[in-house]
mmCIF file of C-alpha atoms in Angstrom:
data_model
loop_
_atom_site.group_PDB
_atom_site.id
_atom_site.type_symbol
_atom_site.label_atom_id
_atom_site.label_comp_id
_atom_site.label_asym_id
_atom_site.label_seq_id
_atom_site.Cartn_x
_atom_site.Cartn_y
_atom_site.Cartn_z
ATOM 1 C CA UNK A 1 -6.487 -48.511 7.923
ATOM 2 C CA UNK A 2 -4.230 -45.522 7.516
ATOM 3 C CA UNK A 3 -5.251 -41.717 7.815
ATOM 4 C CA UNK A 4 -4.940 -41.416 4.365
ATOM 5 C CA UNK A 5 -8.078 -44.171 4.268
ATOM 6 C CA UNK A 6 -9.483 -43.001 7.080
ATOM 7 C CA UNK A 7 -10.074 -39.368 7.066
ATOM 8 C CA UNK A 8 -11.801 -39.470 4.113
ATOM 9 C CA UNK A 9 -14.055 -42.943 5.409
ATOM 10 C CA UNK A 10 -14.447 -40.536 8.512
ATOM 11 C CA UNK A 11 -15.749 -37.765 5.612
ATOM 12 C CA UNK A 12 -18.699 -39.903 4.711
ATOM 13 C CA UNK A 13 -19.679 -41.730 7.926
ATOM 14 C CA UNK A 14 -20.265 -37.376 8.735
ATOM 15 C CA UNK A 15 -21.948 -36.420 5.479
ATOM 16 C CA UNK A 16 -23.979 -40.100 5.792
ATOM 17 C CA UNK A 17 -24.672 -38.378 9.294
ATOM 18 C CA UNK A 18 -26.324 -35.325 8.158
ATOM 19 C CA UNK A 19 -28.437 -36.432 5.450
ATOM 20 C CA UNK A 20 -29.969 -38.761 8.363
ATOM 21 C CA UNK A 21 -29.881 -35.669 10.510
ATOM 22 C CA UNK A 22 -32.526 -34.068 8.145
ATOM 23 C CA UNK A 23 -34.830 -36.629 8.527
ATOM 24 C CA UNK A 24 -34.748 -36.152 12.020
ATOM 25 C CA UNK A 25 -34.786 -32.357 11.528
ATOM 26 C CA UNK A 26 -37.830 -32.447 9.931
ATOM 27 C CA UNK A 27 -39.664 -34.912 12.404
ATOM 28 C CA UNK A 28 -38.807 -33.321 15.341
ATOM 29 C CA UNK A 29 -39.653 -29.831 13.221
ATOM 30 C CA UNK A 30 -43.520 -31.976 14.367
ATOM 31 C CA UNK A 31 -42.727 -31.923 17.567
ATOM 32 C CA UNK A 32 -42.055 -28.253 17.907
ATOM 33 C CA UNK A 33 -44.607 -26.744 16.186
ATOM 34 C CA UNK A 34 -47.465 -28.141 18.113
ATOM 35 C CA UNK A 35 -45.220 -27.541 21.606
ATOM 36 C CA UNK A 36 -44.600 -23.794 20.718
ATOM 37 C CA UNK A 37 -48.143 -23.001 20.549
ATOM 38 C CA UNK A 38 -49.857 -25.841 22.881
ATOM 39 C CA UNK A 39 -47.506 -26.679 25.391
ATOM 40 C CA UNK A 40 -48.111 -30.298 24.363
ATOM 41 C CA UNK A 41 -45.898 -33.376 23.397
ATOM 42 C CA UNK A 42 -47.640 -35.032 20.653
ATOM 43 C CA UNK A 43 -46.379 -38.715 20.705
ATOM 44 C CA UNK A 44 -48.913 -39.503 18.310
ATOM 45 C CA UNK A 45 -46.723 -37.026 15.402
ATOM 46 C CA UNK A 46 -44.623 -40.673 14.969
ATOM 47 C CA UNK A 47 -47.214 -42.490 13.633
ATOM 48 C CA UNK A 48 -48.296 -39.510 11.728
ATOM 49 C CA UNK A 49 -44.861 -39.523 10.114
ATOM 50 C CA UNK A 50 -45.839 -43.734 9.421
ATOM 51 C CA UNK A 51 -48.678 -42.773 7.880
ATOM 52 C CA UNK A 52 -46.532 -40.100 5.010
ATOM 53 C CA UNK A 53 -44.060 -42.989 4.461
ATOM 54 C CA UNK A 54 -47.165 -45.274 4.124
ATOM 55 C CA UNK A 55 -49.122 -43.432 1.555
ATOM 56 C CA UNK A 56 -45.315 -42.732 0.036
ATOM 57 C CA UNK A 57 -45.084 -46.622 -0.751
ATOM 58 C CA UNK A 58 -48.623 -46.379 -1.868
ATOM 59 C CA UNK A 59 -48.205 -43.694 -4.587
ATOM 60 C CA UNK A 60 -44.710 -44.886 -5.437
ATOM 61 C CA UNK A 61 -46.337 -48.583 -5.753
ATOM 62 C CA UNK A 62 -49.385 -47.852 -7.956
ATOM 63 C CA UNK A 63 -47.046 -45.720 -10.422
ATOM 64 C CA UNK A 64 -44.195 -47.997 -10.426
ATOM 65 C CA UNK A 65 -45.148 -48.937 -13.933
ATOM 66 C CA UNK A 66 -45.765 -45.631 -14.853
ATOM 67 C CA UNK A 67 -43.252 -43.944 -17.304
ATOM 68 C CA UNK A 68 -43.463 -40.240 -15.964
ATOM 69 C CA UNK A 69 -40.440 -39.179 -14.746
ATOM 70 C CA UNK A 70 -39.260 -40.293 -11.645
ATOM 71 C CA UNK A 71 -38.696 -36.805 -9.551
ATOM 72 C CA UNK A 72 -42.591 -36.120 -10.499
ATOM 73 C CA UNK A 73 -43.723 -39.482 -8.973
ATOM 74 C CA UNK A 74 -41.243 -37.753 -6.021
ATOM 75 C CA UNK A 75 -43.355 -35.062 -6.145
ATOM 76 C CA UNK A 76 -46.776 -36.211 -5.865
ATOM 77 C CA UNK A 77 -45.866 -38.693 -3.475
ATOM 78 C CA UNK A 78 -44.593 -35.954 -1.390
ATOM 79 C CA UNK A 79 -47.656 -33.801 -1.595
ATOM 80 C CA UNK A 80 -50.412 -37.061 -1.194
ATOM 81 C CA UNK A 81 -48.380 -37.925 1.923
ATOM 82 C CA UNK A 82 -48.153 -34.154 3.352
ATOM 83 C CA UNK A 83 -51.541 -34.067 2.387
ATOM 84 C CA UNK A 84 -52.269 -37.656 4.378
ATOM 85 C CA UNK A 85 -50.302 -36.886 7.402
ATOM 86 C CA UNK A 86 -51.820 -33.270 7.741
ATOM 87 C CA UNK A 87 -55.304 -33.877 7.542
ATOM 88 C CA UNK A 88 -54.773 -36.729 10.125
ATOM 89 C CA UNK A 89 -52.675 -34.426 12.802
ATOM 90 C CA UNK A 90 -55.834 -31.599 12.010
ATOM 91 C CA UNK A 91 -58.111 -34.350 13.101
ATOM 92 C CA UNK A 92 -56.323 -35.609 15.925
ATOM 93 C CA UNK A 93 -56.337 -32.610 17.073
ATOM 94 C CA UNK A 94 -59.924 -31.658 16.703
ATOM 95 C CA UNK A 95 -61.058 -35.231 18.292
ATOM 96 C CA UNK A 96 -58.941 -35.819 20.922
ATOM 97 C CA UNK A 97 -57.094 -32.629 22.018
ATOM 98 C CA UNK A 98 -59.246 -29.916 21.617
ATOM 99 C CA UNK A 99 -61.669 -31.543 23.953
ATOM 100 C CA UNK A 100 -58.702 -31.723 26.985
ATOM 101 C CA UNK A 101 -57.222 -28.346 26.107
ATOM 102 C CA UNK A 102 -58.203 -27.023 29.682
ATOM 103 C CA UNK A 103 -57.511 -30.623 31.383
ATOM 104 C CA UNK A 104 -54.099 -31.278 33.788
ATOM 105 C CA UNK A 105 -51.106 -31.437 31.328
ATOM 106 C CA UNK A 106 -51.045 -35.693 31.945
ATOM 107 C CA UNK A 107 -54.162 -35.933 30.863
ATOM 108 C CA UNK A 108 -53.551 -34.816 26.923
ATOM 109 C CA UNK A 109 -50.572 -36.377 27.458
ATOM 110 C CA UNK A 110 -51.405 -39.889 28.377
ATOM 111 C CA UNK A 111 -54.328 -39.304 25.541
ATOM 112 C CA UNK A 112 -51.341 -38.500 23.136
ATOM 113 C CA UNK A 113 -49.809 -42.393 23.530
ATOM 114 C CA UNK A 114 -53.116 -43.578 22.945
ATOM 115 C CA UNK A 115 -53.746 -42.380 20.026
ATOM 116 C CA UNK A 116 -50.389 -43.512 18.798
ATOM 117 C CA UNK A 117 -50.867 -46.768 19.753
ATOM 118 C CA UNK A 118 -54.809 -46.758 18.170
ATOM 119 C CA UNK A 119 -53.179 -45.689 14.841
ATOM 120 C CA UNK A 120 -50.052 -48.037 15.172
ATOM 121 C CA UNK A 121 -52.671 -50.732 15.415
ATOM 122 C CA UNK A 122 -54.691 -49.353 12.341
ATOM 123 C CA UNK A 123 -51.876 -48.967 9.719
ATOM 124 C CA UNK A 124 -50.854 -52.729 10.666
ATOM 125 C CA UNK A 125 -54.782 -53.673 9.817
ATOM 126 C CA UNK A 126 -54.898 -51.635 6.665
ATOM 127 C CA UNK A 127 -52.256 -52.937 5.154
ATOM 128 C CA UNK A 128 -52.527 -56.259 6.255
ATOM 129 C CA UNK A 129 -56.201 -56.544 4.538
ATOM 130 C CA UNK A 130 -54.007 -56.403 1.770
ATOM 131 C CA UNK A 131 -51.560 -58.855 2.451
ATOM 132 C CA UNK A 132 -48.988 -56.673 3.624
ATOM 133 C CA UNK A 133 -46.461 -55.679 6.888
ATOM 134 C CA UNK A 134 -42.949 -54.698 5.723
ATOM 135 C CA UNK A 135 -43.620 -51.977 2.791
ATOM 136 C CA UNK A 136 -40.880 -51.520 0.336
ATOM 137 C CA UNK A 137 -40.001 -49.032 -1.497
ATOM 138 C CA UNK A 138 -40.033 -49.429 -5.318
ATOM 139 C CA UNK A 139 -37.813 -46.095 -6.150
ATOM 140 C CA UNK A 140 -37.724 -44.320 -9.194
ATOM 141 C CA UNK A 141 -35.352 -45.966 -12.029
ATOM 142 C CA UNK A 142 -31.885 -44.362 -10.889
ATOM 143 C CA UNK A 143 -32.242 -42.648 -7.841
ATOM 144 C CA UNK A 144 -29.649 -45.538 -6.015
ATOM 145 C CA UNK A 145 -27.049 -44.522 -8.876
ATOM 146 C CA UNK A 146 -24.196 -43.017 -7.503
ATOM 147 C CA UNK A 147 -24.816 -38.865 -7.336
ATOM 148 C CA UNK A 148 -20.983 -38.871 -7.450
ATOM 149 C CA UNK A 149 -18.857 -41.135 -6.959
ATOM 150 C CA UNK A 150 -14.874 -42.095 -7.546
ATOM 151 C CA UNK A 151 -15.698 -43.187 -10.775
ATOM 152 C CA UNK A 152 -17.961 -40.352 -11.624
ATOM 153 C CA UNK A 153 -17.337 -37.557 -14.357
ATOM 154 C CA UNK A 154 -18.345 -34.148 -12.374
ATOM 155 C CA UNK A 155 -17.930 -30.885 -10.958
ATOM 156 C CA UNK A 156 -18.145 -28.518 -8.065
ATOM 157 C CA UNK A 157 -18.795 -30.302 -4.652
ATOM 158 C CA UNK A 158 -19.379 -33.249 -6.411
ATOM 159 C CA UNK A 159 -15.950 -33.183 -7.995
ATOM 160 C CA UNK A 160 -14.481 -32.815 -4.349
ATOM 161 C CA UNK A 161 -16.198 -35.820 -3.152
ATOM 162 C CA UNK A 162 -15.288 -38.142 -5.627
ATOM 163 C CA UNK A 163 -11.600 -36.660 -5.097
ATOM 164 C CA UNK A 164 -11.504 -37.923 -1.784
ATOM 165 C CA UNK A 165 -13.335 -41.240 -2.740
ATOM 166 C CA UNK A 166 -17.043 -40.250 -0.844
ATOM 167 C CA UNK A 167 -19.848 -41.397 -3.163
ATOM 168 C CA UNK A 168 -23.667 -40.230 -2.213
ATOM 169 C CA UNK A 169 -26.429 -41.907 -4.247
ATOM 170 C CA UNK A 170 -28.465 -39.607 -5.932
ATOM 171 C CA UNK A 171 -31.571 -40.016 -3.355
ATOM 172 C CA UNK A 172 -29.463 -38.836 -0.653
ATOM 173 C CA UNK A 173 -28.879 -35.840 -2.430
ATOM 174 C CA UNK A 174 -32.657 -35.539 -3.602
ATOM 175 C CA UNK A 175 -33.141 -35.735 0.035
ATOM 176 C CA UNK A 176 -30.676 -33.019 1.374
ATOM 177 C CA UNK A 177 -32.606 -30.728 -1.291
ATOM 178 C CA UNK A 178 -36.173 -31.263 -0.187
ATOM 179 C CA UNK A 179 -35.298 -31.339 3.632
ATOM 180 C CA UNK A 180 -33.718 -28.073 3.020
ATOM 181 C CA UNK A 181 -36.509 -26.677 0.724
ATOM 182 C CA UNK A 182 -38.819 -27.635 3.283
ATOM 183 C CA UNK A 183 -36.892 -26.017 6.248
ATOM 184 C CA UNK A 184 -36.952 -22.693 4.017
ATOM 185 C CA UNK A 185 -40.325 -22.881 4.032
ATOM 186 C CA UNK A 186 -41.530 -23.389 6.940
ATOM 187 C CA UNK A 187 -38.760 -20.431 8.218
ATOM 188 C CA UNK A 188 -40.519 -18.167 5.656
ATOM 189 C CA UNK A 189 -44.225 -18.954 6.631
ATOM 190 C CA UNK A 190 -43.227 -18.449 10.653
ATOM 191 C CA UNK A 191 -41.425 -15.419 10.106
ATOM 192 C CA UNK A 192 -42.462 -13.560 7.162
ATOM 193 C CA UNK A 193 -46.255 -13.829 6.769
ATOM 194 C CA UNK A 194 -49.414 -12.939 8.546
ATOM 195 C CA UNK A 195 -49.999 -16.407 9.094
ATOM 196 C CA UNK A 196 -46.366 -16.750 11.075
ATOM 197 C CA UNK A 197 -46.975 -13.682 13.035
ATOM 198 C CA UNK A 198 -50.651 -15.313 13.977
ATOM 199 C CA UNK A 199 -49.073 -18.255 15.070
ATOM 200 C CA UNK A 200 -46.337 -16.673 17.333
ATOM 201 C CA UNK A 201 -49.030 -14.429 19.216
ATOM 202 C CA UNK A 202 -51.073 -17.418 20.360
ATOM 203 C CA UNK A 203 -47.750 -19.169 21.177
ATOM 204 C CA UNK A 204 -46.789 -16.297 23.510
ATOM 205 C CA UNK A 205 -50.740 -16.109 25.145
ATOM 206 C CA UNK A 206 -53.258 -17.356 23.105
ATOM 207 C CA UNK A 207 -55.963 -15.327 25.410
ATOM 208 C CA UNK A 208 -54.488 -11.968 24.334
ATOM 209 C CA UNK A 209 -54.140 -12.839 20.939
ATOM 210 C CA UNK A 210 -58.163 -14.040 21.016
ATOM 211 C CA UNK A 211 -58.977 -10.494 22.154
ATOM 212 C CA UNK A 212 -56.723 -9.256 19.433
ATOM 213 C CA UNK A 213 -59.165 -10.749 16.721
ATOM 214 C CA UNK A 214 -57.032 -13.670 16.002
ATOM 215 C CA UNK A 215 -58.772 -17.081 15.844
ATOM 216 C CA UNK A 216 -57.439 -19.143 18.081
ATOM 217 C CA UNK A 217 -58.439 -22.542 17.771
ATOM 218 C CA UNK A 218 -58.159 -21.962 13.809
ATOM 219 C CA UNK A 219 -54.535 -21.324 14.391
ATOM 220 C CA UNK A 220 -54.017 -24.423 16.438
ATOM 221 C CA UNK A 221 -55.787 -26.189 13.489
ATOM 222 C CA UNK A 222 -53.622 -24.941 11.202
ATOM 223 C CA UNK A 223 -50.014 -25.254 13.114
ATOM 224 C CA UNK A 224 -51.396 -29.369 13.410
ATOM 225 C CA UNK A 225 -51.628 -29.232 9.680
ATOM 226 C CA UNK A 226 -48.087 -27.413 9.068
ATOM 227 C CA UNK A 227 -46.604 -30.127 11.681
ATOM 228 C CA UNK A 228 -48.504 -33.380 10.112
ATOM 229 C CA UNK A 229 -47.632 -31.987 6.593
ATOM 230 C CA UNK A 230 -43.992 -31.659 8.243
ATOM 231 C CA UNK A 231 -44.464 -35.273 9.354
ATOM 232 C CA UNK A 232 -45.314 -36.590 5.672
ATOM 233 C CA UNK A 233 -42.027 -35.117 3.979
ATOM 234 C CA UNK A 234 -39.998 -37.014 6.452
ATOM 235 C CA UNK A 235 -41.575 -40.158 6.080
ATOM 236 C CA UNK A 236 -41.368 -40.145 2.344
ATOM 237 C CA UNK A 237 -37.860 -39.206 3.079
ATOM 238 C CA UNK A 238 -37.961 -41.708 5.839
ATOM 239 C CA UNK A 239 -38.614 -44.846 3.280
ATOM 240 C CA UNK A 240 -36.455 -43.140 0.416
ATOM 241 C CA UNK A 241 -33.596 -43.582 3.046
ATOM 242 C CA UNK A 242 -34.256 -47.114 4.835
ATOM 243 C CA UNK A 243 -36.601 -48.150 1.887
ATOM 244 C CA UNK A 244 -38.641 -50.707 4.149
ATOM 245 C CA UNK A 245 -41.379 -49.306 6.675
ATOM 246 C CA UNK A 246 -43.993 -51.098 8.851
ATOM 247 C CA UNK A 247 -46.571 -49.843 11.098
ATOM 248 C CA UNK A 248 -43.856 -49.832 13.985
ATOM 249 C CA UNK A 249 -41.120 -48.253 12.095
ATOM 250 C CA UNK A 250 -42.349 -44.298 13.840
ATOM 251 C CA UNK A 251 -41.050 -45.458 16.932
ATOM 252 C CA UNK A 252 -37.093 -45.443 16.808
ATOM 253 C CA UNK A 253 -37.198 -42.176 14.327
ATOM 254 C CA UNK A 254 -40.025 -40.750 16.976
ATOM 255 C CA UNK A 255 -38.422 -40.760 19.681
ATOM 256 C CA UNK A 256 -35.229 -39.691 18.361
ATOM 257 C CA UNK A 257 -36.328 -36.726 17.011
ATOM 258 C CA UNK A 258 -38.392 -35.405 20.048
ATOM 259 C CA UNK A 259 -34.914 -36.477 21.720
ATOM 260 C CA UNK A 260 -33.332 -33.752 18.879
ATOM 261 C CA UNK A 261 -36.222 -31.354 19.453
ATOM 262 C CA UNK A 262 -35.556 -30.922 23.076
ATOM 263 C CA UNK A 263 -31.842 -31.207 22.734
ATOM 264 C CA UNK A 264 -31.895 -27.822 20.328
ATOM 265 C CA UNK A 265 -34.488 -26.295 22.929
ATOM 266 C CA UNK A 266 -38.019 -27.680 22.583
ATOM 267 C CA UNK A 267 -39.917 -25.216 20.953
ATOM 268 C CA UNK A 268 -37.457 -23.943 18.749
ATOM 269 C CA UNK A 269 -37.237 -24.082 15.062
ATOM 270 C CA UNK A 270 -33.540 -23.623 14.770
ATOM 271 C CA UNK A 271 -33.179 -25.764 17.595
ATOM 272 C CA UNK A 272 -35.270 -28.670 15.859
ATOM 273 C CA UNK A 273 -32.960 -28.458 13.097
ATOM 274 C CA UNK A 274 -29.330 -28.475 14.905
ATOM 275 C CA UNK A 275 -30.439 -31.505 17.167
ATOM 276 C CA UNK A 276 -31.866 -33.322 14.017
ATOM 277 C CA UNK A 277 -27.925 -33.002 12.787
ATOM 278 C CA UNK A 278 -26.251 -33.440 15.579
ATOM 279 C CA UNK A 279 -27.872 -36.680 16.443
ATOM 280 C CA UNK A 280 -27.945 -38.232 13.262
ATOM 281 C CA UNK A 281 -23.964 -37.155 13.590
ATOM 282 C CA UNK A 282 -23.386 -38.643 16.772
ATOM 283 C CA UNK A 283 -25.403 -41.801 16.173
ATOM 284 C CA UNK A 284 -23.439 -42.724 12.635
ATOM 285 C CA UNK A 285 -20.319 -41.983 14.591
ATOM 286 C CA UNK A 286 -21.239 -44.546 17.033
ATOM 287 C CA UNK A 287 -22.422 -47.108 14.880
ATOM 288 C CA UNK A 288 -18.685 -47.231 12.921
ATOM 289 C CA UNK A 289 -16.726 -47.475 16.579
ATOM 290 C CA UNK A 290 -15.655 -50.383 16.448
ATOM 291 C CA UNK A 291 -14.060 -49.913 12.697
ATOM 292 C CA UNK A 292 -11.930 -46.240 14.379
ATOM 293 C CA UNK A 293 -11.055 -49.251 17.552
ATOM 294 C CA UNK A 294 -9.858 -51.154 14.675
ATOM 295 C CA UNK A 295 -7.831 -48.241 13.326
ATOM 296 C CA UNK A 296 -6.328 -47.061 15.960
ATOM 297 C CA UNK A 297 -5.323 -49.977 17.514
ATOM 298 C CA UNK A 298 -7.779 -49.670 20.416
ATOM 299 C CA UNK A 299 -9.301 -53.065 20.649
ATOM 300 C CA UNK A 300 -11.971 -51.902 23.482
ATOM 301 C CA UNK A 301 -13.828 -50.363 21.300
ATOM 302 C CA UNK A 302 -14.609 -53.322 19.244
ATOM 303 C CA UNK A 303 -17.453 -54.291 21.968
ATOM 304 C CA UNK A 304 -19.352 -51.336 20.445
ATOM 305 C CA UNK A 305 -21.324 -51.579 17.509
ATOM 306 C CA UNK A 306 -23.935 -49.948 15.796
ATOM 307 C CA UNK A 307 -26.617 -51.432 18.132
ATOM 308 C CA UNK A 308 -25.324 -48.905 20.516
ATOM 309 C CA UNK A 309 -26.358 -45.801 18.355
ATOM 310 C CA UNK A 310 -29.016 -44.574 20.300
ATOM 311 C CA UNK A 311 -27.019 -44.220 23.613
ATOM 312 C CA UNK A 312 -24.866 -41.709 22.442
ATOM 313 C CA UNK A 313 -27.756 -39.035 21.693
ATOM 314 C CA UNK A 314 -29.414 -39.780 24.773
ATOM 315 C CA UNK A 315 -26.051 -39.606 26.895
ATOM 316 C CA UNK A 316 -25.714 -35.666 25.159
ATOM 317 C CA UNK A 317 -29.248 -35.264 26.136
ATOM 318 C CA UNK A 318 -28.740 -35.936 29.628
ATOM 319 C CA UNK A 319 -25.923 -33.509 29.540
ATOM 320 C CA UNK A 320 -26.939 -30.748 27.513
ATOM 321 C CA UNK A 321 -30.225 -30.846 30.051
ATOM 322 C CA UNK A 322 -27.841 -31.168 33.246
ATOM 323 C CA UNK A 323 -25.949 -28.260 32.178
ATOM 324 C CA UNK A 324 -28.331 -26.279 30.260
ATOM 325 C CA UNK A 325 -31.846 -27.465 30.775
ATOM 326 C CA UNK A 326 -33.576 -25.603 28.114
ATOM 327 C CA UNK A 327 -32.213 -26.969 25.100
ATOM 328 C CA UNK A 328 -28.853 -25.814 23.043
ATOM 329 C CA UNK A 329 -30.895 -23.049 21.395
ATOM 330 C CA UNK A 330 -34.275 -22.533 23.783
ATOM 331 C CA UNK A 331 -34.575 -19.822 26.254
ATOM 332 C CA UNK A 332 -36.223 -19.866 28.883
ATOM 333 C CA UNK A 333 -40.199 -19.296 29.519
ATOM 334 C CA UNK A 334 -41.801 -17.994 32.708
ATOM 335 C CA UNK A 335 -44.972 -20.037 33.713
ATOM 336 C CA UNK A 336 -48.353 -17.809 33.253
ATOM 337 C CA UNK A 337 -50.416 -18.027 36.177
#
């Protein structure tokens, strides 16, 4: 493989990267939310992303006959799964959090892994009533076409890609779009509204902002709902991408993303967001290795494959937290007492 094959092969493994760097953004987007304003890691936010890329195969399986057009059967399976995955995360809290709020920090903690495993365990019986363990995807008519391709009549960005011989299917690009539409919004409701400044009061000291007139617990509600919703976008986006999911499938995808949450600063929003990219990145980097070894004539790196793509995110972890412990983008918080 020359350069002039593989810069542009190099192109794509990167752009390939980033659109699996959004679903990670978005996950670990989850993760954040509920840490800003609780202090609490909520392992059970990967089976709440399972349950959007459930109820995603659901809607997408029930109209998969239907003749609407395919970006509205997009669309409602978005919302039934954001809808799904929020309610869930509002009750999860309510049941089993809100109860340990004033408990040692294990305690919620060890509850959180619980709960994941209690609704690992129901998703596999629900859908095995019906028969069912590895869901797949039955996608719109079209949306594995080639968005642009080498063969493709089009323009602007597109037209560049094809240039260079980097075809996207159109579902990565549909992806990419809602990821980002998503991130806008949730940057607009944190920042810009009364409901954003509400929620970064009781992240700074929930006590003051109860005296201030704001309700507490019904912001803590409501920042579970903004995180589950979060949680259902990514796994529609989750099965659009990998089209198969199971009741285990949150793990992998959970743990990376609370790996890209605390590797952009846990808490963060921005940070959420530039781990999410950087990891997916690194980890499609990895997984091609042993085609650069080939390349480049460095038969070493052969050995490594892409069953070694989860090292390399974890091995930046390590560092970035060696070297600067809160995160690329966090700052650093002083412990109330």
């Amino acid at each position: 493989m020359d350069f002039a094959t593989l810069a542009p092969f190099l192109v794509g493994v990167i752009i390939s990267g980033l659109v699996l760097g959004f679903v990670y953004a978005i996950i670990a987007l989850g993760y954040t939310m509920v840490y800003g304003v609780l202090q609490l890691i909520n392992f059970a936010h990967s089976e709440v992303f399972v349950t959007g890329a459930v109820v995603g195969f659901e809607i997408f399986r029930v109209l998969a006959d239907n003749p609407i057009n395919g970006y509205l059967k997009l669309l409602i399976a978005l919302v039934a799964a954001m809808a799904a995955s929020g309610g869930l995360n509002v009750l999860i809290e309510r049941l089993a959090y809100r109860p340990l709020r004033n408990a040692p920090r294990l305690v919620p903690l060890i509850t959180a892994i619980g709960v994941s495993l209690i609704l690992q365990d129901l998703i596999r019986i629900i859908e095995g009533f019906q028969g069912r363990f590895d869901l797949t995807y039955q996608l719109p008519q079209g949306f594995s076409t080639p968005f642009c391709g080498p063969e493709s009549t089009c323009s602007g960005v597109g037209s560049l890609l094809a240039k260079i011989g980097i075809s996207l299917q159109i579902k990565e690009v549909v992806m990419v779009l809602v990821a980002l539409l998503s991130l806008a919004a949730l940057n607009y409701l944190v920042n810009f509204t009364k409901l954003g400044r509400a929620i970064r009061a009781v992240a700074q000291d929930r006590v003051t902002a109860g005296l201030m007139g704001i309700d507490a617990n019904g912001i803590i509600s409501l920042t579970f709902l903004i995180g589950g919703a979060l949680g259902g976008v990514s796994g529609v986006l989750f099965g659009l991408k990998f089209g198969t999911v199971n009741a285990y499938s949150g793990f992998d995808p959970g743990i990376i993303a609370f790996t890209a949450a605390v590797l952009g600063g846990i808490g963060s929003i921005p940070g959420a967001v530039l781990g999410g990219l950087v990891l997916g990145v690194i980890q499609n980097l990895i997984g091609v290795t042993n085609i650069l070894g080939d390349a480049l004539g460095i038969a070493n790196l052969g050995v490594i494959d892409s069953s070694y793509q989860r090292i390399g995110g974890f091995l930046v972890l390590v560092l970035i937290l060696i070297f600067k412990p809160t995160g690329l983008l966090g700052r650093s918080n002083v412990e109330k007492v």
